[in-house]
Amino acid sequence: MWTTFFRRCSTAPATSVIYSHRSGAKQKKMSDSFALKTPRGTQDFLDDNVHRKAAIRTIEDIFVDYGGKELDTPVYELTDVLLGKYGGEASKLVYDLVNADGEKCSLRYDLTVPFARYLAMNRITKLRRYQIGKVYRREKPVMTKGRFCEFFQCDFDIAGAGETMLSDAECLKIVDEVVQKLDLGPFTTRVNHRSLLEAVLLHCGVPPEAIMPVCSSIDKLDKEPWKDVSEELRVKKNIPGAVVSQLERFITFEGDNREIIEMYRKEVSNLQVARSISELELLLKYCDAFGIDVSFDPSLARGLDYYTGMIFEATLRGESEGSGSIAAGGRYDSLAHSLTSTTKKPFSVPCVGLSIGIERIFALLHRKLPKPKEITTDVFVASPQKNLLLERISIWNRLRSAGFRAQFERKNNAKLLDQLQFCEANDVKIAVIVGKKEAEEGVVKLRNVATREETIVRDADMIEEIRRKLNDN
Amino acid sequence: MWTTFFRRCSTAPATSVIYSHRSGAKQKKMSDSFALKTPRGTQDFLDDNVHRKAAIRTIEDIFVDYGGKELDTPVYELTDVLLGKYGGEASKLVYDLVNADGEKCSLRYDLTVPFARYLAMNRITKLRRYQIGKVYRREKPVMTKGRFCEFFQCDFDIAGAGETMLSDAECLKIVDEVVQKLDLGPFTTRVNHRSLLEAVLLHCGVPPEAIMPVCSSIDKLDKEPWKDVSEELRVKKNIPGAVVSQLERFITFEGDNREIIEMYRKEVSNLQVARSISELELLLKYCDAFGIDVSFDPSLARGLDYYTGMIFEATLRGESEGSGSIAAGGRYDSLAHSLTSTTKKPFSVPCVGLSIGIERIFALLHRKLPKPKEITTDVFVASPQKNLLLERISIWNRLRSAGFRAQFERKNNAKLLDQLQFCEANDVKIAVIVGKKEAEEGVVKLRNVATREETIVRDADMIEEIRRKLNDN
């Protein structure tokens, strides 16, 4: 049969041969006995053509329903655009390109900074855009933990001022709809507010310059217990024990949304806290109207520097629990401005967005859904003798022009039994059989693959007859 | 209204500010008064969400019908994989990445070499794959001529031995179907055979080492007259005048497929010519059975080194003539082998493929098809007074859950007249109007946007009533 049985090569290739750091001389030798592979931390995907594509189309359709326009940006940006936008370690992790045309360029690290660059460059004050594309991290890959140097991101963002917290709530609604439509099972969306978190950290005595390092420790609380995080805060980040104890009270406080909000109102009287809390309350109202559940989580921090308001993370519960977040995002009102602050005309636009963990979703669907059929076809054109390839092609061509999903046997000299077995294995409905005798008489044999019943029809009646049989089916 | 009027930024940004080569000191200065832009030769695409996506889906569906599996490969490859595969200038045009992990990597130059690398690495002897992705050329961009440093390619390739020339013919059939389904108008597919061309050049007296340079000159014949090409052959490529005159006889010979084949049979008696000619004759037979027209063109050469057999190019006729080729490709039976020739286990697989000029097709569709509507929605939820945003969201949420294409007014305080005008401008069918009075009474007003007729229905009956009205429409 003409289609091939392939193996899904998502993990095998990249781990099969791993180069280690070598001296120049040894590298030369490596390249003599050259081993074919993808670069470290990258992988090939041969798609099963159904789950991934269907999932992406579902997500795209939802994005479009929410007013999203697809934006495609270059895979590399001017290095200056990316520098200093992510904070901490991240800025070291960009791939630089060897200079061309005197411009310093780097592969994009995410899709958010390129979006902000696009908005600022074109001074766009209102846009809903989505983008599904690969991003690059120049770090040591850990394939087993799903840490790659090249991977997909799938983002939807809303730029522009609107009713306070409405766009934020819409982002949560979109995530909810994606998870529902893809049937990923029960999940939890946790939300917090960067400004609230910052105010609370300051209130507890964290010095302003330590806010981001403390956030990145706190962000680990979904994977590590408070004991480990508090030790990291004390030992690695030099936060005094008294401050860490204060933090514990707020960060690990458990309760429903109402209880947490009341705790903050009672414990921290502060304008910044009051404003963030009322934004979160408004968010919860919109979420309620949108019919979605979200949980306020004081420990949610998110690693990136650029968030300024609401932040969120969605994780699956039940059997898929522990597979990490499947969506996350937040508000970043200063990013476009930070890109233009040194230009003649600074530009600013508030933004909020979400990122779907599309690679995780592919992996989940791959595990959950049945392996798709090798081929989907209603009609298959077969022959009992050799040398009838041109006749089969002509018949197939008529079927295809008439709009049928059809295939034909591509081997000139194939056994009829093999062809009929292929039809049965792939749920083909009708086999059109053309032999030497049939070709001479201007007829074809139509075989109902399921019942094995065969009828002879004239060439001229074939299309009509197949249409009738398929409709009866 | 919530959606934004955007401008299509496909050309503007990248040409607006252009860096020239500068010394380090000047560059530092540039970066102080930093101008936001995309790197030279790259562009952003904000999609209209309809034409591009619809075109890609149409093409993908055709590829899948022909048994294609989608392959996604990394955007960069080991430099060793790309080196020496394209010939001539091309090898200088790859972007190198700054070393990471001791591996030398480069951005991919096309999708064909990565496909061959995938086949060889996984020792796959049979596969139909397609890939739509960006490729990179490190050269001076000429945006006005559509020469970019980053652009899309859209490839379908068949790997594996099969009936001679059948896969080749299928590639031509796929191109035919894509052009027809996208309704791009009349077009011509020209074919030639690399082996035939090579044999003819040798027959005319071209020295073996000059075959590729001569091919790249001949390849310009679709844009330049023979006079210019022959001068280039004599002056730049040092081909003797007598050889050039010999070449002229064969290369510029005009006639139908039969006449050209007979000319070759008569003029060049040579095993290589005879074999190529009978392959082309077989190809024409399959094309005939597939119901497609192709024209044998002795001057078709194609620039790349790796072709070994049939080559082709499809160009539009009529009003779109001169827009360059919209599809091209050919057979490359040695590429996988050339990637593994220095490894312990050399591997070989014959391949033939096609590349759709998807960027040109986007441009054509953009010119031909009407600008799509800003939004496609059947129902719009509006309010005559302020402060009813939560009510509108709840109603919209019920409509969305019931499967309607619905939108709602996102401004808390919008004028009803603006909302109704938006409905009329965007062909919305029904406006659901909820005012303070309606909210209190548990009813909504349904307005037929076209007739402006309004009816009051109970909240509980809303979904059913809207479904009835939409069905009546």
Coordinates of C-alpha atoms in Angstrom, one line a residue, chain B:
Chain B
M1 CA -17.1 49.3 19.0
W2 CA -14.6 46.8 20.4
T3 CA -12.9 45.6 17.3
T4 CA -10.2 47.7 15.9
F5 CA -9.5 49.0 12.5
F6 CA -6.1 47.9 11.7
R7 CA -3.8 48.6 8.8
R8 CA -2.2 45.8 6.9
C9 CA 1.4 46.3 7.8
S10 CA 3.0 43.9 5.4
T11 CA 5.3 46.3 3.7
A12 CA 5.3 49.6 5.6
P13 CA 7.3 48.8 8.7
A14 CA 10.4 47.1 7.3
T15 CA 11.0 49.8 4.7
S16 CA 10.4 52.7 6.9
V17 CA 13.7 52.8 8.7
I18 CA 16.7 51.1 7.1
Y19 CA 20.0 50.8 8.9
S20 CA 23.1 50.9 6.7
H21 CA 26.5 49.4 7.5
R22 CA 28.0 51.4 10.3
S23 CA 31.0 51.4 12.5
G24 CA 30.7 50.3 16.1
A25 CA 30.7 53.8 17.4
K26 CA 27.9 54.9 15.2
Q27 CA 25.9 51.8 16.0
K28 CA 26.1 52.6 19.7
K29 CA 24.7 55.9 18.9
M30 CA 21.9 54.4 16.9
S31 CA 20.9 52.2 19.8
D32 CA 20.7 55.3 22.0
S33 CA 18.1 56.9 19.8
F34 CA 16.6 53.5 19.2
A35 CA 14.2 53.1 16.3
L36 CA 11.7 50.3 16.7
K37 CA 11.5 48.1 13.6
T38 CA 11.7 44.5 12.4
P39 CA 15.1 43.3 11.2
R40 CA 15.8 44.1 7.6
G41 CA 14.2 41.8 5.1
T42 CA 11.5 40.6 7.6
Q43 CA 7.9 41.7 8.0
D44 CA 4.9 41.4 10.2
F45 CA 1.6 40.1 8.9
L46 CA -1.6 41.0 10.6
D47 CA -4.0 38.7 9.0
D48 CA -7.4 39.5 7.7
N49 CA -8.3 36.1 9.2
V50 CA -10.1 34.9 6.2
H51 CA -8.2 34.7 2.9
R52 CA -4.8 33.5 4.2
K53 CA -6.3 31.0 6.6
A54 CA -8.8 29.8 4.1
A55 CA -6.1 29.4 1.5
I56 CA -3.8 27.5 3.8
R57 CA -6.6 25.2 5.0
T58 CA -7.6 24.5 1.4
I59 CA -4.0 23.6 0.5
E60 CA -3.5 21.5 3.7
D61 CA -6.8 19.6 3.0
I62 CA -5.5 18.8 -0.6
F63 CA -2.2 17.7 0.8
V64 CA -3.9 15.4 3.3
D65 CA -6.2 14.0 0.6
Y66 CA -3.0 13.0 -1.3
G67 CA -1.8 11.1 1.8
G68 CA 0.4 13.9 3.2
K69 CA 1.4 13.9 6.9
E70 CA 2.5 17.2 8.3
L71 CA 6.1 17.4 9.4
D72 CA 7.4 20.2 11.5
T73 CA 11.2 20.5 11.8
P74 CA 13.3 22.9 13.8
V75 CA 13.8 26.3 12.3
Y76 CA 17.6 25.8 12.6
E77 CA 19.7 22.8 11.7
L78 CA 23.2 21.7 12.3
T79 CA 25.3 23.8 9.9
D80 CA 26.9 20.6 8.5
V81 CA 23.5 19.5 7.3
L82 CA 23.0 22.5 5.2
L83 CA 26.5 23.0 3.9
G84 CA 27.1 22.3 0.3
K85 CA 23.5 21.2 -0.5
Y86 CA 22.4 24.2 -2.5
G87 CA 25.4 25.0 -4.7
G88 CA 26.7 28.3 -6.0
E89 CA 25.9 31.3 -4.1
A90 CA 23.2 29.7 -1.9
S91 CA 25.6 28.2 0.7
K92 CA 26.8 31.7 1.6
L93 CA 23.3 32.8 2.4
V94 CA 22.6 30.9 5.6
Y95 CA 22.3 32.6 9.0
D96 CA 24.6 31.1 11.6
L97 CA 23.5 31.1 15.2
V98 CA 25.9 32.1 17.9
N99 CA 27.2 28.8 19.2
A100 CA 25.2 27.1 22.0
D101 CA 26.3 23.9 23.5
G102 CA 29.2 23.6 21.2
E103 CA 27.0 22.9 18.2
K104 CA 27.2 25.0 15.0
C105 CA 23.7 25.7 13.8
S106 CA 22.1 27.7 11.0
L107 CA 18.6 28.8 10.1
R108 CA 17.1 26.6 7.5
Y109 CA 17.4 27.8 3.9
D110 CA 14.5 25.7 2.6
L111 CA 12.3 22.8 3.7
T112 CA 13.7 20.2 1.3
V113 CA 17.1 19.6 3.0
P114 CA 15.5 19.3 6.5
F115 CA 13.1 16.8 5.0
A116 CA 15.9 14.8 3.5
R117 CA 17.8 15.0 6.9
Y118 CA 14.6 13.7 8.6
L119 CA 14.3 10.8 6.2
A120 CA 18.0 9.9 6.4
M121 CA 18.1 10.3 10.2
N122 CA 15.2 8.0 10.7
R123 CA 16.0 5.8 7.7
I124 CA 12.5 6.2 6.3
T125 CA 12.0 4.6 2.9
K126 CA 8.4 5.8 2.3
L127 CA 6.6 9.0 3.3
R128 CA 4.4 11.6 1.9
R129 CA 4.9 14.7 4.0
Y130 CA 4.0 18.4 3.8
Q131 CA 5.4 21.3 5.6
I132 CA 4.4 25.0 5.7
G133 CA 7.0 27.1 7.3
K134 CA 9.4 30.0 7.1
V135 CA 12.9 29.8 5.6
Y136 CA 15.8 32.2 5.8
R137 CA 18.2 33.8 3.3
R138 CA 21.0 36.0 4.6
E139 CA 21.1 38.4 1.7
K140 CA 20.4 42.0 0.9
P141 CA 16.6 42.1 0.8
V142 CA 14.8 43.9 -2.0
M143 CA 11.3 44.3 -0.5
T144 CA 9.9 45.9 -3.7
K145 CA 10.8 42.8 -5.7
G146 CA 9.5 40.5 -3.0
R147 CA 13.0 39.3 -2.0
F148 CA 13.0 38.9 1.7
C149 CA 15.3 37.4 4.3
E150 CA 12.4 35.5 5.9
F151 CA 9.5 34.0 4.0
F152 CA 7.1 31.1 3.9
Q153 CA 7.5 28.0 1.9
C154 CA 4.7 25.4 1.4
D155 CA 6.0 22.0 0.4
F156 CA 4.7 18.6 -0.4
D157 CA 7.1 15.7 -1.1
I158 CA 6.9 12.0 -1.9
A159 CA 9.7 9.9 -0.6
G160 CA 10.1 6.3 -1.7
A161 CA 10.3 4.2 -4.8
G162 CA 7.1 3.6 -6.7
E163 CA 6.0 3.2 -10.3
T164 CA 8.4 5.3 -12.4
M165 CA 7.1 8.9 -12.8
L166 CA 3.8 8.3 -11.0
S167 CA 4.8 10.3 -8.0
D168 CA 6.2 13.0 -10.3
A169 CA 2.8 13.2 -12.1
E170 CA 1.0 13.3 -8.8
C171 CA 3.0 16.4 -7.8
L172 CA 1.8 18.1 -11.0
K173 CA -1.7 17.0 -10.3
I174 CA -1.6 18.4 -6.7
V175 CA -0.4 21.8 -8.1
D176 CA -3.2 21.7 -10.6
E177 CA -5.7 21.0 -7.9
V178 CA -4.4 23.8 -5.6
V179 CA -4.6 26.4 -8.4
Q180 CA -8.1 25.2 -9.4
K181 CA -9.5 25.1 -5.9
L182 CA -8.1 28.5 -5.1
D183 CA -9.5 29.8 -8.3
L184 CA -6.3 31.5 -9.4
G185 CA -7.2 31.5 -13.1
P186 CA -5.5 30.0 -16.1
F187 CA -1.9 28.8 -15.7
T188 CA 0.8 26.8 -17.5
T189 CA 2.9 24.0 -16.0
R190 CA 6.3 23.7 -17.8
V191 CA 8.3 20.5 -17.3
N192 CA 11.8 19.4 -18.1
H193 CA 14.3 16.7 -17.0
R194 CA 17.6 17.5 -15.3
S195 CA 19.2 14.5 -16.7
L196 CA 18.1 15.3 -20.2
L197 CA 19.3 18.9 -19.9
E198 CA 22.6 17.7 -18.6
A199 CA 23.0 15.3 -21.5
V200 CA 22.1 17.9 -24.0
L201 CA 24.5 20.4 -22.5
L202 CA 27.3 17.8 -22.7
H203 CA 26.3 17.0 -26.2
C204 CA 26.6 20.6 -27.2
G205 CA 30.1 20.8 -25.8
V206 CA 29.6 22.3 -22.3
P207 CA 32.4 21.0 -20.1
P208 CA 31.0 18.9 -17.1
E209 CA 32.2 21.4 -14.5
A210 CA 30.3 24.2 -16.3
I211 CA 26.9 22.4 -16.3
M212 CA 25.5 24.1 -13.1
P213 CA 26.7 27.6 -14.0
V214 CA 25.2 27.2 -17.5
C215 CA 21.9 25.9 -16.0
S216 CA 21.7 28.9 -13.8
S217 CA 22.1 31.2 -16.8
I218 CA 19.5 29.2 -18.8
D219 CA 17.1 29.4 -15.9
K220 CA 16.9 33.2 -16.5
L221 CA 15.2 32.6 -19.9
D222 CA 11.7 33.2 -18.5
K223 CA 12.8 36.7 -17.6
E224 CA 15.5 37.6 -20.1
P225 CA 15.7 37.2 -23.9
W226 CA 18.1 34.6 -25.4
K227 CA 20.4 37.5 -26.5
D228 CA 21.2 38.5 -22.9
V229 CA 21.5 34.9 -21.7
S230 CA 23.8 33.9 -24.5
E231 CA 26.0 37.0 -23.8
E232 CA 26.2 35.9 -20.1
L233 CA 27.2 32.4 -21.2
R234 CA 29.9 33.7 -23.5
V235 CA 31.3 36.6 -21.4
K236 CA 30.7 35.6 -17.7
K237 CA 30.7 31.8 -18.0
N238 CA 33.4 31.6 -20.7
I239 CA 31.4 29.2 -22.9
P240 CA 32.8 29.3 -26.5
G241 CA 30.5 30.9 -29.1
A242 CA 30.2 27.6 -31.1
V243 CA 28.9 25.8 -28.0
V244 CA 26.4 28.6 -27.3
S245 CA 25.1 28.4 -30.8
Q246 CA 24.6 24.7 -30.4
L247 CA 22.8 25.3 -27.1
E248 CA 20.5 27.8 -28.8
R249 CA 19.2 25.2 -31.2
F250 CA 18.0 22.9 -28.4
I251 CA 17.2 25.3 -25.6
T252 CA 15.1 27.7 -27.6
F253 CA 13.4 25.1 -29.8
E254 CA 9.7 25.8 -29.9
G255 CA 7.0 23.2 -30.5
D256 CA 4.4 21.0 -28.8
N257 CA 5.4 18.2 -26.5
R258 CA 5.5 15.7 -29.4
E259 CA 7.6 17.9 -31.7
I260 CA 10.2 18.6 -29.0
I261 CA 10.5 14.9 -28.1
E262 CA 10.9 14.0 -31.8
M263 CA 13.5 16.7 -32.2
Y264 CA 15.6 15.3 -29.3
R265 CA 15.2 11.7 -30.6
K266 CA 16.4 12.8 -34.0
E267 CA 19.2 15.1 -33.0
V268 CA 20.8 13.4 -30.0
S269 CA 21.2 9.7 -30.0
N270 CA 22.5 9.0 -26.5
L271 CA 21.4 6.6 -23.8
Q272 CA 20.9 9.3 -21.2
V273 CA 18.7 11.3 -23.5
A274 CA 16.7 8.3 -24.6
R275 CA 16.1 7.3 -20.9
S276 CA 15.0 10.8 -19.9
I277 CA 12.8 11.2 -23.0
S278 CA 11.0 8.0 -22.2
E279 CA 10.5 9.1 -18.6
L280 CA 9.0 12.3 -19.8
E281 CA 6.7 10.4 -22.2
L282 CA 5.5 8.3 -19.3
L283 CA 5.0 11.4 -17.2
L284 CA 2.8 12.9 -20.0
K285 CA 0.7 9.7 -20.1
Y286 CA 0.0 9.9 -16.4
C287 CA -0.7 13.6 -16.6
D288 CA -3.2 12.7 -19.4
A289 CA -4.9 10.2 -17.1
F290 CA -5.0 12.7 -14.3
G291 CA -6.6 15.2 -16.7
I292 CA -3.9 17.8 -16.5
D293 CA -2.0 19.7 -19.2
V294 CA 1.8 20.2 -19.0
S295 CA 4.2 21.7 -21.5
F296 CA 7.6 20.3 -22.2
D297 CA 10.1 23.2 -22.0
P298 CA 13.7 22.5 -22.9
S299 CA 14.8 25.8 -21.4
L300 CA 13.5 25.1 -17.9
A301 CA 16.6 24.6 -15.7
R302 CA 15.8 25.4 -12.0
G303 CA 18.6 26.9 -10.0
L304 CA 19.3 24.4 -7.2
D305 CA 22.0 21.7 -7.4
Y306 CA 20.0 18.8 -5.9
Y307 CA 17.5 18.0 -8.7
T308 CA 18.2 14.8 -10.6
G309 CA 15.1 14.1 -12.7
M310 CA 11.9 15.8 -13.7
I311 CA 11.7 19.5 -12.8
F312 CA 8.7 21.8 -13.2
E313 CA 7.4 25.3 -12.8
A314 CA 3.8 26.6 -12.9
T315 CA 3.0 30.2 -13.8
L316 CA -0.2 32.1 -14.1
R317 CA -1.5 33.3 -17.5
G318 CA -3.9 36.1 -18.3
E319 CA -4.1 39.1 -15.9
S320 CA -1.8 37.6 -13.4
E321 CA 0.9 36.8 -15.9
G322 CA 4.3 38.0 -15.0
S323 CA 3.8 37.5 -11.3
G324 CA 6.4 34.8 -11.3
S325 CA 6.0 31.1 -10.7
I326 CA 3.3 30.0 -8.2
A327 CA 4.7 26.5 -7.8
A328 CA 7.8 24.6 -8.7
G329 CA 9.7 21.5 -7.8
G330 CA 11.2 18.3 -9.1
R331 CA 12.9 15.1 -8.3
Y332 CA 16.0 14.8 -6.1
D333 CA 17.1 11.2 -5.7
S334 CA 20.5 11.8 -4.2
L335 CA 19.9 14.3 -1.5
A336 CA 19.4 11.9 1.4
H337 CA 22.4 10.0 0.3
S338 CA 24.6 13.1 0.2
L339 CA 23.7 13.7 3.8
T340 CA 24.8 10.3 4.9
S341 CA 27.7 9.6 2.6
T342 CA 30.3 10.2 5.3
T343 CA 28.4 8.3 8.0
K344 CA 28.9 4.7 8.8
K345 CA 25.6 3.6 7.2
P346 CA 24.9 5.6 4.1
F347 CA 21.2 5.8 3.3
S348 CA 19.4 6.6 0.1
V349 CA 15.7 7.2 -0.8
P350 CA 14.3 8.7 -4.0
C351 CA 12.2 11.8 -3.6
V352 CA 10.1 14.2 -5.7
G353 CA 8.3 17.3 -4.4
L354 CA 6.7 20.6 -5.0
S355 CA 6.7 24.0 -3.4
I356 CA 3.7 26.3 -3.6
G357 CA 4.5 30.0 -3.9
I358 CA 2.2 30.7 -1.0
E359 CA 3.2 34.4 -0.4
R360 CA 2.4 35.2 -4.1
I361 CA -0.9 33.4 -3.7
F362 CA -1.7 35.4 -0.6
A363 CA -0.9 38.6 -2.5
L364 CA -3.1 37.5 -5.5
L365 CA -6.0 36.6 -3.2
H366 CA -5.7 39.8 -1.4
R367 CA -6.0 41.7 -4.6
K368 CA -8.8 39.6 -6.1
L369 CA -11.1 38.9 -3.2
P370 CA -13.3 41.4 -1.4
K371 CA -12.0 42.7 2.0
P372 CA -13.7 40.4 4.5
K373 CA -16.1 41.9 7.1
E374 CA -14.7 43.1 10.3
I375 CA -16.7 40.6 12.2
T376 CA -19.1 37.8 11.5
T377 CA -21.8 37.5 14.0
D378 CA -25.5 36.6 14.0
V379 CA -26.5 38.1 17.3
F380 CA -25.4 41.2 19.1
V381 CA -26.3 42.0 22.7
A382 CA -26.9 45.8 23.2
S383 CA -28.2 48.1 25.9
P384 CA -29.9 51.5 25.8
Q385 CA -28.6 52.6 29.3
K386 CA -25.3 52.4 31.1
N387 CA -24.3 50.0 33.8
L388 CA -25.9 46.9 32.2
L389 CA -22.6 45.3 31.2
L390 CA -23.0 42.3 33.5
E391 CA -26.5 41.7 32.2
R392 CA -25.2 41.8 28.6
I393 CA -22.4 39.4 29.4
S394 CA -24.8 36.9 31.0
I395 CA -27.1 37.0 28.0
W396 CA -24.2 36.7 25.6
N397 CA -22.9 33.8 27.7
R398 CA -26.2 32.0 27.3
L399 CA -26.1 32.6 23.5
R400 CA -22.5 31.4 23.2
S401 CA -23.3 28.3 25.2
A402 CA -26.2 27.6 22.9
G403 CA -23.9 27.7 20.0
F404 CA -24.8 31.1 18.4
R405 CA -22.2 33.3 16.8
A406 CA -22.7 36.2 19.2
Q407 CA -21.0 39.4 20.4
F408 CA -21.9 42.0 23.0
E409 CA -21.3 45.6 23.5
R410 CA -18.2 45.8 25.7
K411 CA -18.4 49.5 26.7
N412 CA -20.3 50.0 29.9
N413 CA -21.7 53.3 28.6
A414 CA -22.4 53.1 24.9
K415 CA -25.0 54.9 22.9
L416 CA -27.8 52.6 21.6
L417 CA -27.6 54.3 18.2
D418 CA -23.9 53.4 17.8
Q419 CA -24.6 49.8 18.7
L420 CA -27.5 49.5 16.2
Q421 CA -25.4 51.2 13.5
F422 CA -22.6 48.7 14.2
C423 CA -25.2 45.8 13.8
E424 CA -26.3 47.2 10.4
A425 CA -22.8 47.8 9.1
N426 CA -21.7 44.3 10.0
D427 CA -24.8 42.4 8.8
V428 CA -25.8 41.2 12.3
K429 CA -29.1 39.5 12.0
I430 CA -30.6 40.0 15.5
A431 CA -29.9 42.6 18.2
V432 CA -30.8 41.5 21.7
I433 CA -31.6 44.7 23.6
V434 CA -31.6 44.6 27.4
G435 CA -32.5 47.9 29.2
K436 CA -33.1 48.6 32.9
K437 CA -36.9 48.0 32.4
E438 CA -36.3 44.7 30.5
A439 CA -33.8 43.5 33.1
E440 CA -36.3 44.1 35.9
E441 CA -39.2 42.5 34.1
G442 CA -37.1 39.4 33.1
V443 CA -37.6 40.0 29.3
V444 CA -35.4 41.1 26.4
K445 CA -36.2 43.0 23.2
L446 CA -35.3 41.2 19.9
R447 CA -34.7 43.5 17.0
N448 CA -34.6 42.3 13.4
V449 CA -31.7 44.4 12.3
A450 CA -32.7 44.4 8.6
T451 CA -36.4 45.2 9.1
R452 CA -35.9 47.1 12.4
E453 CA -39.0 45.2 13.7
E454 CA -38.8 44.6 17.5
T455 CA -40.5 42.0 19.7
I456 CA -40.4 41.4 23.4
V457 CA -39.7 37.9 24.7
R458 CA -39.3 36.4 28.1
D459 CA -35.8 35.6 29.2
A460 CA -36.6 31.9 29.3
D461 CA -37.8 31.9 25.7
M462 CA -35.0 33.9 24.3
I463 CA -32.8 31.1 23.0
E464 CA -35.6 29.3 21.3
E465 CA -37.1 32.5 19.8
I466 CA -33.7 33.6 18.4
R467 CA -33.1 30.2 16.9
R468 CA -36.5 30.4 15.2
K469 CA -35.9 33.9 13.8
L470 CA -32.4 32.9 12.5
N471 CA -33.9 29.8 10.8
D472 CA -36.6 32.0 9.2
N473 CA -34.0 34.3 7.9

